[in-house]
Amino acid sequence: MSKTTVESLATDLHALPSQVQHVLAELGAEGDNGKLELDADTLEIVKEAVGEMVQNKQIALLTGSTPRDIASALNIGHAEVQKSLVKAGTLVALTTALQPEVAERIVESFGYSVKWAEPPKPKIKQEDDRVRKRAIGTQPRPPVVTILGHVDHGKTSLLDYIRKTKVAEKEHGGITQHIGAYQIVHDGKKITFLDTPGHEAFTAMRARGAQVTDIAILVIAADDGIMPQTVEAINHAKAANVPIIVAATKVDKPEANVNKVKQQLTEHELVSEDFGGTTPVVPVSAKTGEGIANLLELILLQSELMDLKADPGGEVEGVVIEARLDKGRGPVATVLIENGTLKVGDTALIGNAWGRIKAMFDFQGSPVKDAGPSTPVEILGLDSVPNAGDHIRQYLDEREARETAEKIRDAERESQLAGKSAKVSLETLKQRMEEGESKELRIVIKADVQGSVEAVRGLIEKIENPEVDVKVLHAGVGSITANDVLLASAASAIVVGFNTKVEPTATSEAERHRVQIRQYRIIYELIEDIERAVKGMLEPKYEEKYLGTVEIRQAFKLSKAGAVAGCYVSDGLINRNAQVRVKRAGEVIWEGKLESLKRFKDDVREVAAGFECGLQFDGWKDFEVGDQIEAFETVRVDA
Ligand code: GDP
């Protein structure tokens, strides 16, 4: 046995005390007051493990570490850590639990990397992310509620009734504002309602990676029962992993039948509490107000169960609920704050828009100076209109915010030019699995008639594979709609159509969100494709896409820059990433890539027909005046 201390071990090993402490903690060999008694073998193990951390420049942190923890792990002053936080655009208290990404960024700025002593959950599924987010912070926050359901079942009436009866009238009696969300107080507790009902908006936000809803209220008219959009809404809420409370509404009507609603719900795995399940079903009426207090109580109860928390002093996080260009006021955005506190005067980057916040208004149109977790606020001062679902980030430095906004705009332009292939497709399933992205193939099915929906669903669900779970998220009758695509996008799924059409809006949404739509007329081809994809046997197909024709009109052989072809684009266009085929007297004499594309002296991304340009070829210079160049791209065709 040899006696030592953490400090002296650290000095001997040229290590940080925190590295030694971490290794000791892992071995369960912590001593009292830093005094250690280790046998020779343990000492060797400790030395080796600490040595490894020193070599890899690693420090260990627990999830939820604060700036103070980082300072002590790095053995530096608090001020230094705070300086680095400020540089990263984050202003938080020394005792604020940092998001893992932020902690990593800060530690990296000191040349170290983080070894998570209790590793954060992998960021694969949004659901997991939500769980992490819900638990972050120390202060309880109000729940954010969305109302879903079939058209005409009473969603708007319910929202209006709650708003009318639960929001105290403002003294100035101002105009009722609709900023996309409002907040009520029931039993002294707040609830935030998103007032764009329906799963379209709900899923459109999710498709943009923003899930703000904590609880979904599924409205079902008790005189009508479950309808097709009710089923869609159920599947959308389930895919988002959001708890559902059912409001069986219009119970003031004589033909209302709540029991029938409960019965129908069991077919969708929502079993009401009095049928032995866990789904609350509340009879309500937006006409008489019956049951609405009960509904609000259940929302608060559910929210308590979920232990929703945030950190008002932490990093600002929030999502745009809606945004528009106002003639008098310029770009206006409603942001739902998720964490931290946003203040007038803060510099913010939202999507690709940025600005210094000039003014903020609550949902009743009153000016406010700050907004904390779960609060919807309208903000003014952005330089352009962001999109619903965009995330907000707070910056301390205006220049940095502007430059980042410009970079994002550039990148967006570039990716539009480059074209995109589907993010999830049958062809890339195997690759995604190997990269650890997914072990599940999620599918949305649309077919011409109920019979084929059932047939396709039955066959797909029968496909078995030890490595991949095939899961049908939603199956319905009719053409493929934008909604189906948004659901697929939000849940990283593909859309399969059988004997059905694709609505034009669905095609454009699919392009925008890079969702694969596959259509079939023969059922066994559909099943075979999915089976082969699951086995990883479906190879992506590539196709050549013609870009343009370019003539070589001059040949410069410069000693320094090499050989440059002076060209004229006679058809289409040529871009920097194009592949080229050089033809002389009709014969292809060279094929390859460009080394550079210039207009006058400047490098450019693209030159269109009717303009001159200078070209250099990657590793080839034997061109002649009169050669014809065909420019093309190879694109992946997914469906
Ligand atoms: P939404 O399309 O789901 O937003 O449905 P609305 O809120 O617009 O309601 C559709 C129709 O049902 C309207 O004519 C409402 O007046 C009526 N309605 C909504 N809720 C109730 C209710 O609780 N009782 C009765 N009798 N009618 C209702």
XYZ file of C-alpha atoms and ligand atoms in Angstrom:
667
model
C 0.000 0.000 0.000
C 1.272 3.431 -0.786
C -0.173 6.660 0.515
C -0.663 9.564 -1.784
C -3.073 12.391 -2.612
C -4.985 13.334 -5.729
C -2.812 16.435 -6.122
C 0.484 14.660 -5.869
C -0.661 11.926 -8.250
C -1.774 14.592 -10.703
C 1.590 16.341 -10.471
C 3.470 13.058 -10.957
C 1.417 12.172 -14.020
C 1.326 15.709 -15.499
C -2.426 15.412 -15.263
C -5.294 17.610 -14.135
C -6.597 16.751 -10.657
C -10.017 16.204 -12.225
C -8.611 13.515 -14.535
C -7.214 11.631 -11.561
C -10.458 12.074 -9.649
C -12.496 10.732 -12.544
C -10.380 7.585 -12.874
C -10.523 7.007 -9.125
C -14.288 7.457 -9.117
C -14.659 4.933 -11.940
C -12.588 2.424 -9.992
C -14.467 3.191 -6.805
C -11.137 4.111 -5.166
C -11.834 7.626 -3.916
C -10.179 8.413 -0.619
C -11.180 10.725 2.225
C -10.225 14.376 1.876
C -8.105 13.602 -1.138
C -5.909 11.123 0.805
C -5.552 7.832 -0.964
C -4.332 4.426 -0.069
C -3.726 2.350 -3.174
C -2.109 -1.031 -3.647
C 0.557 -1.363 -6.312
C -1.753 -2.997 -8.879
C -4.478 -0.379 -8.504
C -1.880 2.354 -8.706
C -0.671 0.930 -12.015
C -4.223 0.832 -13.391
C -4.846 4.385 -12.243
C -1.607 5.576 -13.836
C -2.458 3.929 -17.121
C -6.015 5.263 -17.264
C -4.972 8.779 -16.276
C -2.133 8.615 -18.819
C -4.652 7.819 -21.505
C -6.825 10.790 -20.586
C -3.772 13.056 -20.555
C -2.687 11.835 -23.953
C -6.171 12.262 -25.426
C -6.581 15.630 -23.706
C -9.865 14.531 -22.166
C -11.717 15.748 -19.150
C -14.697 13.987 -17.638
C -17.979 15.812 -17.099
C -21.355 14.720 -15.850
C -24.423 15.650 -17.849
C -25.807 18.928 -16.628
C -22.373 20.325 -15.777
C -22.182 24.061 -15.121
C -19.531 26.614 -16.154
C -18.205 26.294 -12.615
C -17.810 22.499 -13.031
C -15.947 23.048 -16.286
C -13.607 25.575 -14.675
C -12.794 23.189 -11.869
C -12.371 20.215 -14.240
C -9.921 22.253 -16.334
C -8.302 23.708 -13.212
C -8.742 27.282 -14.457
C -10.540 30.394 -13.223
C -14.270 30.945 -13.654
C -13.604 34.136 -15.581
C -11.807 32.255 -18.333
C -14.721 29.901 -18.844
C -17.145 32.775 -18.826
C -15.068 34.568 -21.477
C -15.243 31.534 -23.696
C -19.023 31.324 -23.176
C -19.398 34.942 -24.182
C -17.352 34.250 -27.307
C -19.686 31.363 -28.140
C -22.637 33.715 -27.847
C -23.981 32.359 -24.559
C -24.466 34.351 -21.417
C -25.339 32.141 -18.465
C -24.813 32.063 -14.738
C -21.919 30.048 -13.313
C -24.392 27.610 -11.862
C -26.516 27.022 -14.962
C -26.567 23.454 -16.243
C -25.245 23.676 -19.793
C -26.574 21.790 -22.770
C -24.077 19.016 -23.625
C -23.246 20.606 -27.009
C -22.467 23.913 -25.342
C -20.323 22.287 -22.676
C -18.406 20.418 -25.386
C -17.847 23.570 -27.396
C -16.497 25.409 -24.369
C -14.202 22.581 -23.319
C -12.927 22.324 -26.898
C -12.055 26.000 -26.881
C -9.473 25.110 -24.216
C -8.015 22.327 -26.340
C -9.704 19.494 -24.471
C -12.508 17.113 -25.330
C -15.283 15.880 -23.076
C -15.586 12.339 -21.838
C -19.184 12.113 -20.620
C -19.054 10.327 -17.323
C -22.741 9.681 -17.695
C -23.129 9.847 -21.442
C -25.945 12.003 -22.815
C -28.583 10.119 -24.778
C -27.666 9.722 -28.454
C -29.359 12.294 -30.645
C -30.942 9.842 -33.024
C -34.619 10.296 -32.531
C -36.393 13.506 -31.840
C -38.350 11.731 -29.163
C -35.196 11.145 -27.170
C -34.270 14.739 -27.610
C -37.597 15.781 -26.204
C -37.145 13.633 -23.138
C -33.780 15.263 -22.565
C -35.222 18.699 -23.098
C -38.187 18.160 -20.788
C -35.878 17.234 -17.960
C -33.468 20.109 -18.426
C -33.590 23.031 -16.062
C -34.731 23.462 -12.534
C -37.917 25.505 -12.713
C -41.338 24.056 -13.536
C -42.739 25.512 -16.750
C -46.271 25.621 -18.186
C -47.284 22.877 -20.635
C -47.635 23.714 -24.332
C -50.841 22.262 -25.751
C -51.994 21.693 -29.346
C -55.546 20.830 -30.367
C -55.922 18.183 -33.072
C -58.925 16.570 -34.720
C -61.215 16.220 -37.729
C -62.508 19.297 -39.560
C -65.713 20.786 -38.062
C -65.397 18.739 -34.886
C -65.057 21.914 -32.833
C -61.334 22.641 -32.434
C -61.642 26.384 -33.026
C -64.754 26.659 -30.871
C -62.975 24.931 -27.992
C -59.914 27.195 -28.288
C -62.132 30.267 -28.491
C -64.207 29.231 -25.500
C -61.129 28.647 -23.353
C -59.606 31.917 -24.480
C -62.784 33.899 -23.896
C -63.473 32.542 -20.441
C -59.964 32.150 -19.090
C -58.097 35.193 -20.340
C -58.709 38.293 -18.264
C -59.864 41.203 -20.413
C -57.257 43.906 -20.798
C -58.295 47.266 -19.386
C -57.759 49.106 -22.626
C -60.009 46.475 -24.155
C -57.630 46.289 -27.116
C -58.216 44.270 -30.244
C -57.991 40.525 -29.839
C -54.648 39.554 -31.291
C -53.989 36.229 -32.887
C -50.280 35.658 -32.704
C -50.445 31.875 -32.987
C -50.553 31.098 -29.287
C -52.064 32.261 -26.034
C -51.679 31.560 -22.363
C -54.338 31.051 -19.716
C -54.327 30.650 -15.963
C -56.346 27.864 -14.350
C -56.173 27.183 -10.609
C -53.274 29.615 -10.460
C -51.279 27.630 -13.029
C -50.470 28.613 -16.576
C -51.190 26.649 -19.751
C -49.958 27.702 -23.197
C -52.210 26.879 -26.145
C -51.057 26.936 -29.741
C -54.018 28.372 -31.576
C -53.390 26.978 -35.032
C -55.308 23.771 -34.520
C -54.834 20.657 -36.610
C -52.058 18.253 -37.284
C -50.933 20.102 -40.428
C -49.265 22.858 -38.438
C -48.214 20.429 -35.714
C -46.421 18.134 -38.132
C -45.097 20.941 -40.338
C -43.231 22.183 -37.275
C -41.954 18.710 -36.502
C -40.788 18.334 -40.087
C -38.578 21.335 -39.425
C -37.146 19.664 -36.348
C -39.190 21.683 -33.877
C -41.472 19.955 -31.470
C -42.915 22.417 -29.044
C -46.086 20.545 -28.130
C -46.054 18.756 -24.784
C -49.655 17.529 -24.761
C -52.124 16.941 -27.617
C -55.857 17.432 -27.131
C -57.683 15.207 -29.591
C -61.071 16.713 -30.310
C -63.778 14.267 -31.397
C -67.352 15.458 -31.913
C -69.456 13.063 -29.853
C -72.278 13.275 -32.402
C -69.991 12.216 -35.239
C -67.318 9.914 -33.808
C -63.908 9.053 -35.240
C -63.401 10.327 -38.797
C -60.464 9.963 -41.220
C -58.647 13.070 -39.987
C -59.108 11.889 -36.406
C -57.140 8.776 -37.330
C -54.492 10.912 -39.005
C -54.280 13.120 -35.938
C -53.879 10.078 -33.668
C -51.063 8.750 -35.823
C -49.348 12.117 -36.008
C -49.481 12.517 -32.220
C -48.268 8.961 -31.700
C -45.373 9.461 -34.120
C -44.407 12.527 -32.097
C -44.626 10.564 -28.855
C -46.908 13.186 -27.341
C -49.461 12.186 -24.684
C -53.072 12.462 -25.862
C -56.078 13.713 -23.913
C -59.366 13.181 -25.734
C -62.018 15.893 -25.630
C -65.343 14.348 -26.686
C -67.067 17.564 -27.629
C -70.540 18.826 -28.588
C -72.022 16.810 -25.693
C -74.809 19.402 -25.453
C -76.256 17.867 -28.630
C -78.968 15.234 -28.079
C -77.333 12.789 -30.519
C -73.972 12.939 -28.711
C -72.687 9.506 -27.721
C -69.493 9.564 -25.676
C -69.520 5.810 -25.105
C -69.414 5.188 -28.819
C -66.385 7.485 -29.082
C -64.658 5.496 -26.335
C -65.446 2.260 -28.124
C -64.087 3.542 -31.426
C -60.930 4.788 -29.708
C -60.054 1.282 -28.533
C -59.550 0.323 -32.192
C -56.706 2.817 -32.258
C -55.048 1.616 -29.067
C -56.423 4.529 -27.071
C -58.307 2.896 -24.249
C -60.218 5.219 -21.978
C -59.710 5.080 -18.243
C -63.153 3.619 -17.487
C -62.466 0.860 -20.043
C -59.330 -0.057 -18.114
C -56.886 1.973 -20.178
C -54.853 5.108 -19.602
C -56.298 7.624 -22.074
C -58.370 10.339 -20.431
C -61.602 11.019 -22.337
C -63.365 14.188 -21.199
C -66.913 15.042 -22.325
C -67.028 18.771 -23.131
C -69.144 21.381 -24.851
C -67.852 24.619 -26.299
C -71.428 25.838 -26.305
C -72.337 25.393 -22.650
C -68.821 25.183 -21.232
C -69.552 21.794 -19.666
C -66.437 19.773 -18.855
C -63.948 22.448 -19.845
C -62.673 23.064 -16.304
C -62.235 19.312 -16.070
C -60.231 19.275 -19.290
C -57.942 22.050 -18.028
C -57.397 20.180 -14.757
C -56.421 17.051 -16.657
C -53.955 19.060 -18.724
C -52.341 20.379 -15.538
C -52.288 16.900 -14.036
C -50.657 15.424 -17.124
C -48.147 18.249 -17.119
C -47.232 17.549 -13.500
C -46.691 13.895 -14.355
C -44.347 14.947 -17.133
C -42.358 17.130 -14.755
C -41.889 19.816 -17.390
C -38.925 21.985 -16.531
C -36.830 24.777 -17.948
C -34.168 27.146 -16.809
C -35.219 30.804 -17.047
C -31.596 31.852 -16.447
C -30.191 29.467 -19.032
C -29.407 29.607 -22.706
C -32.246 31.053 -24.777
C -34.033 28.437 -26.855
C -37.252 28.962 -28.732
C -39.159 28.199 -31.892
C -41.036 30.373 -34.366
C -44.776 29.628 -34.284
C -45.664 31.983 -37.099
C -44.098 34.917 -38.898
C -45.159 37.504 -41.426
C -44.205 40.775 -43.024
C -46.232 43.592 -41.541
C -46.593 46.689 -43.729
C -45.911 49.146 -40.937
C -43.767 47.121 -38.558
C -41.597 45.037 -40.867
C -40.857 41.360 -40.167
C -42.887 40.117 -37.191
C -42.397 36.694 -35.636
C -44.174 34.897 -32.823
C -41.643 32.900 -30.875
C -42.454 30.363 -28.221
C -39.641 30.510 -25.697
C -38.577 27.044 -24.561
C -35.671 27.884 -22.291
C -33.936 30.951 -20.929
C -35.346 34.463 -21.010
C -35.448 36.591 -24.143
C -35.189 40.344 -23.604
C -35.740 43.501 -25.606
C -32.333 44.639 -26.862
C -30.995 41.088 -27.272
C -29.407 40.150 -30.556
C -30.990 37.062 -32.032
C -30.522 34.783 -34.998
C -33.687 32.985 -36.092
C -33.293 30.594 -38.998
C -31.524 32.835 -41.495
C -32.946 36.082 -40.120
C -31.171 38.166 -37.524
C -31.637 41.389 -35.656
C -31.625 43.300 -32.416
C -34.999 42.903 -30.766
C -36.661 46.316 -30.896
C -39.861 45.431 -29.096
C -41.797 42.439 -27.818
C -45.537 41.997 -27.270
C -47.473 39.360 -25.388
C -50.470 37.604 -26.945
C -52.733 40.401 -25.779
C -50.689 42.984 -27.644
C -49.138 44.547 -24.540
C -45.469 45.470 -24.743
C -43.210 43.287 -22.588
C -39.515 43.564 -21.746
C -38.748 39.888 -21.349
C -40.227 36.450 -21.975
C -39.423 33.217 -20.138
C -40.048 29.501 -20.776
C -43.348 28.461 -22.445
C -44.246 32.101 -23.152
C -45.320 33.108 -26.648
C -44.117 36.574 -27.689
C -44.283 38.598 -30.829
C -40.912 40.131 -31.658
C -39.916 43.039 -33.889
C -36.520 43.983 -35.236
C -35.508 41.120 -37.524
C -34.025 41.864 -40.936
C -36.202 39.293 -42.735
C -39.125 36.963 -42.111
C -38.110 33.603 -40.609
C -40.063 30.361 -41.144
C -42.394 28.642 -38.719
C -40.329 26.026 -36.944
C -37.052 27.975 -37.097
C -35.041 28.006 -33.903
C -33.874 31.123 -32.122
C -30.328 31.673 -30.867
C -29.125 34.541 -28.796
C -25.905 36.350 -29.699
C -23.875 38.839 -27.747
C -22.114 40.148 -30.795
C -24.206 41.719 -33.561
C -21.547 41.221 -36.179
C -21.335 37.528 -35.427
C -25.106 37.148 -35.707
C -25.146 38.941 -39.061
C -22.243 36.937 -40.425
C -23.822 33.676 -39.330
C -27.110 34.688 -40.979
C -25.221 35.390 -44.200
C -23.415 32.073 -44.031
C -26.713 30.242 -43.543
C -28.238 32.053 -46.530
C -25.228 31.149 -48.684
C -25.398 27.532 -47.637
C -29.119 27.408 -48.384
C -28.555 28.876 -51.822
C -25.807 26.371 -52.485
C -27.851 23.386 -51.436
C -30.688 24.576 -53.642
C -28.295 24.751 -56.567
C -26.790 21.384 -55.802
C -30.190 19.699 -55.576
C -30.895 17.221 -52.867
C -31.629 13.561 -52.659
C -34.012 11.980 -50.181
C -32.787 11.840 -46.587
C -34.519 8.532 -46.021
C -34.990 6.148 -48.893
C -35.234 2.450 -49.471
C -31.899 2.557 -51.299
C -30.030 4.099 -48.404
C -31.691 2.158 -45.594
C -28.805 -0.247 -45.241
C -26.256 2.546 -45.176
C -28.252 4.435 -42.567
C -28.371 1.335 -40.431
C -24.651 0.845 -40.716
C -24.121 4.421 -39.679
C -26.237 3.671 -36.639
C -28.907 6.128 -37.688
C -31.844 3.810 -37.689
C -32.921 0.279 -37.035
C -36.428 0.995 -38.123
C -37.986 1.487 -41.535
C -41.016 3.713 -41.048
C -43.661 3.848 -43.728
C -46.741 5.944 -44.512
C -49.113 4.045 -46.818
C -51.746 5.507 -49.133
C -53.893 3.361 -51.408
C -56.961 3.646 -53.643
C -59.465 1.719 -51.537
C -59.712 0.422 -47.974
C -59.214 -3.161 -49.208
C -55.818 -2.372 -50.696
C -54.791 -0.314 -47.653
C -55.401 -3.380 -45.487
C -53.700 -5.741 -47.959
C -50.572 -3.578 -48.284
C -50.408 -2.942 -44.560
C -50.837 -6.640 -43.743
C -48.073 -7.704 -46.116
C -45.675 -4.975 -45.002
C -46.200 -5.789 -41.347
C -45.401 -9.431 -42.070
C -41.920 -8.633 -43.342
C -39.507 -9.892 -40.766
C -35.861 -9.176 -40.397
C -33.589 -9.529 -37.398
C -31.930 -6.169 -38.084
C -34.753 -3.903 -39.164
C -38.180 -3.254 -37.711
C -40.680 -2.301 -40.362
C -43.272 0.011 -38.874
C -46.387 1.462 -40.514
C -46.930 4.956 -39.104
C -50.120 5.721 -40.918
C -52.239 4.005 -43.560
C -55.167 5.605 -45.315
C -57.324 5.809 -48.412
C -56.792 8.522 -51.039
C -54.054 10.336 -52.861
C -50.737 11.201 -51.250
C -51.075 14.640 -49.633
C -48.653 17.234 -48.293
C -49.677 16.052 -44.829
C -48.498 12.525 -45.498
C -45.166 13.924 -46.646
C -44.801 16.134 -43.578
C -45.552 13.230 -41.283
C -42.943 11.151 -43.124
C -40.437 13.966 -42.891
C -41.005 14.525 -39.187
C -40.669 10.832 -38.451
C -37.877 10.031 -40.955
C -40.198 7.795 -42.930
C -40.942 7.123 -46.591
C -44.324 7.356 -48.312
C -45.597 4.412 -50.320
C -48.530 4.809 -52.680
C -50.469 1.931 -54.188
C -52.752 2.650 -57.158
C -53.008 6.240 -56.122
C -51.965 9.722 -57.191
C -49.627 12.248 -55.632
C -51.055 15.713 -55.081
C -48.882 18.486 -56.558
C -48.396 20.087 -53.126
C -47.167 16.725 -51.862
C -44.567 16.588 -54.633
C -43.265 20.044 -53.794
C -43.203 19.317 -50.050
C -41.380 16.059 -50.761
C -38.724 17.953 -52.680
C -38.424 20.552 -49.969
C -38.201 18.074 -47.128
C -36.340 15.420 -49.119
C -38.919 12.722 -48.527
C -39.036 9.689 -50.760
C -42.380 8.887 -52.383
C -42.620 5.511 -54.097
C -45.601 4.566 -56.187
C -46.658 1.085 -57.198
C -49.369 -0.537 -59.264
C -48.411 -4.122 -58.569
C -48.519 -5.233 -54.983
C -45.766 -7.832 -55.088
C -43.338 -5.292 -56.596
C -44.037 -3.030 -53.646
C -43.459 -5.789 -51.125
C -40.401 -7.070 -52.981
C -38.784 -3.619 -52.975
C -39.302 -3.241 -49.261
C -38.018 -6.750 -48.597
C -34.929 -6.088 -50.646
C -34.354 -2.730 -48.959
C -34.586 -4.386 -45.561
C -31.948 -6.890 -46.682
C -29.829 -4.011 -47.971
C -30.017 -5.229 -51.531
C -31.612 -2.262 -53.171
C -28.868 -0.259 -54.825
C -29.261 3.424 -55.523
C -29.597 4.316 -59.178
C -27.666 7.158 -60.733
C -28.613 9.184 -63.727
C -26.760 11.700 -65.820
C -28.309 15.148 -65.987
C -27.342 17.419 -68.883
C -26.308 20.918 -67.818
C -25.046 22.725 -70.903
C -22.720 23.021 -73.883
C -19.561 25.132 -73.911
C -17.250 25.946 -76.839
C -13.542 26.515 -76.504
C -12.704 29.710 -78.383
C -9.229 30.442 -77.123
C -6.414 28.482 -75.539
C -4.056 30.204 -73.115
C -1.035 28.330 -71.899
C 0.068 30.367 -68.903
C 3.237 29.259 -67.229
C 2.084 29.892 -63.684
C -1.610 29.161 -63.731
C -1.316 26.319 -66.241
C -3.566 25.972 -69.272
C -6.773 27.981 -69.401
C -9.493 27.531 -72.010
C -11.323 30.715 -72.996
C -14.873 29.546 -73.539
C -18.378 30.570 -74.476
C -21.463 28.883 -72.983
C -23.697 28.271 -75.993
C -26.480 26.349 -74.248
C -27.721 25.764 -70.697
C -25.063 26.422 -68.083
C -21.898 25.136 -66.533
C -21.124 25.076 -62.832
C -18.056 24.619 -60.706
C -18.934 21.055 -59.740
C -19.912 19.918 -63.217
C -18.447 16.869 -64.855
C -17.316 17.504 -68.420
C -16.887 15.548 -71.598
C -14.683 17.164 -74.244
C -15.495 16.318 -77.860
C -13.428 16.931 -80.966
C -14.918 16.175 -84.389
C -17.737 14.331 -82.636
C -15.402 12.036 -80.682
C -15.015 12.164 -76.908
C -11.352 12.874 -76.231
C -11.433 13.502 -72.494
C -13.796 13.187 -69.576
C -13.296 14.526 -66.080
C -13.881 17.383 -63.663
C -13.119 21.087 -63.609
C -10.189 22.526 -61.765
C -11.558 26.064 -61.908
C -14.363 28.143 -63.403
C -13.751 31.863 -63.767
C -15.396 34.991 -65.109
C -12.569 37.421 -65.836
C -10.320 36.935 -62.797
C -12.968 35.791 -60.343
C -13.885 32.282 -59.361
C -17.585 31.776 -59.922
C -20.066 29.079 -59.087
C -21.990 29.075 -62.322
C -21.983 30.605 -65.815
C -25.101 30.632 -67.972
C -25.644 30.533 -71.749
C -24.571 33.663 -73.618
C -21.592 34.379 -71.338
C -17.880 33.802 -71.628
C -15.801 32.007 -69.049
C -12.373 30.603 -68.364
C -11.997 26.902 -67.644
C -9.250 24.730 -66.301
C -9.542 20.984 -66.353
C -8.504 18.770 -63.511
C -5.297 17.127 -64.727
C -5.637 17.764 -68.465
C -4.489 20.533 -70.791
C -4.443 19.181 -74.344
C -7.531 21.090 -75.499
C -7.741 23.020 -78.734
C -9.787 25.897 -80.055
C -12.997 24.483 -81.476
C -13.394 21.657 -78.933
C -16.941 21.233 -77.640
C -17.593 20.608 -73.973
C -20.656 18.880 -72.642
C -21.291 19.658 -68.972
C -23.353 17.274 -66.844
C -24.032 16.120 -63.308
C -24.629 12.673 -61.910
C -27.664 12.642 -59.662
C -29.118 9.887 -57.565
C -32.613 8.888 -58.562
C -34.430 7.456 -55.614
C -37.784 6.459 -56.892
P -63.124 23.016 -36.372
O -63.172 22.916 -37.853
O -62.728 21.706 -35.752
O -62.290 24.154 -35.863
O -64.628 23.230 -35.877
P -65.375 24.561 -35.398
O -64.905 24.974 -34.065
O -65.305 25.551 -36.499
O -66.850 24.004 -35.231
C -67.620 23.476 -36.289
C -69.086 23.667 -36.019
O -69.483 22.971 -34.849
C -69.470 25.133 -35.803
O -70.691 25.369 -36.434
C -69.606 25.239 -34.292
O -70.558 26.202 -33.907
C -70.093 23.847 -33.922
N -69.677 23.470 -32.571
C -68.417 23.446 -32.095
N -68.398 23.032 -30.817
C -69.681 22.800 -30.465
C -70.312 22.340 -29.244
O -69.682 22.052 -28.232
N -71.658 22.213 -29.272
C -72.409 22.504 -30.382
N -73.707 22.347 -30.302
N -71.848 22.921 -31.517
C -70.494 23.071 -31.571
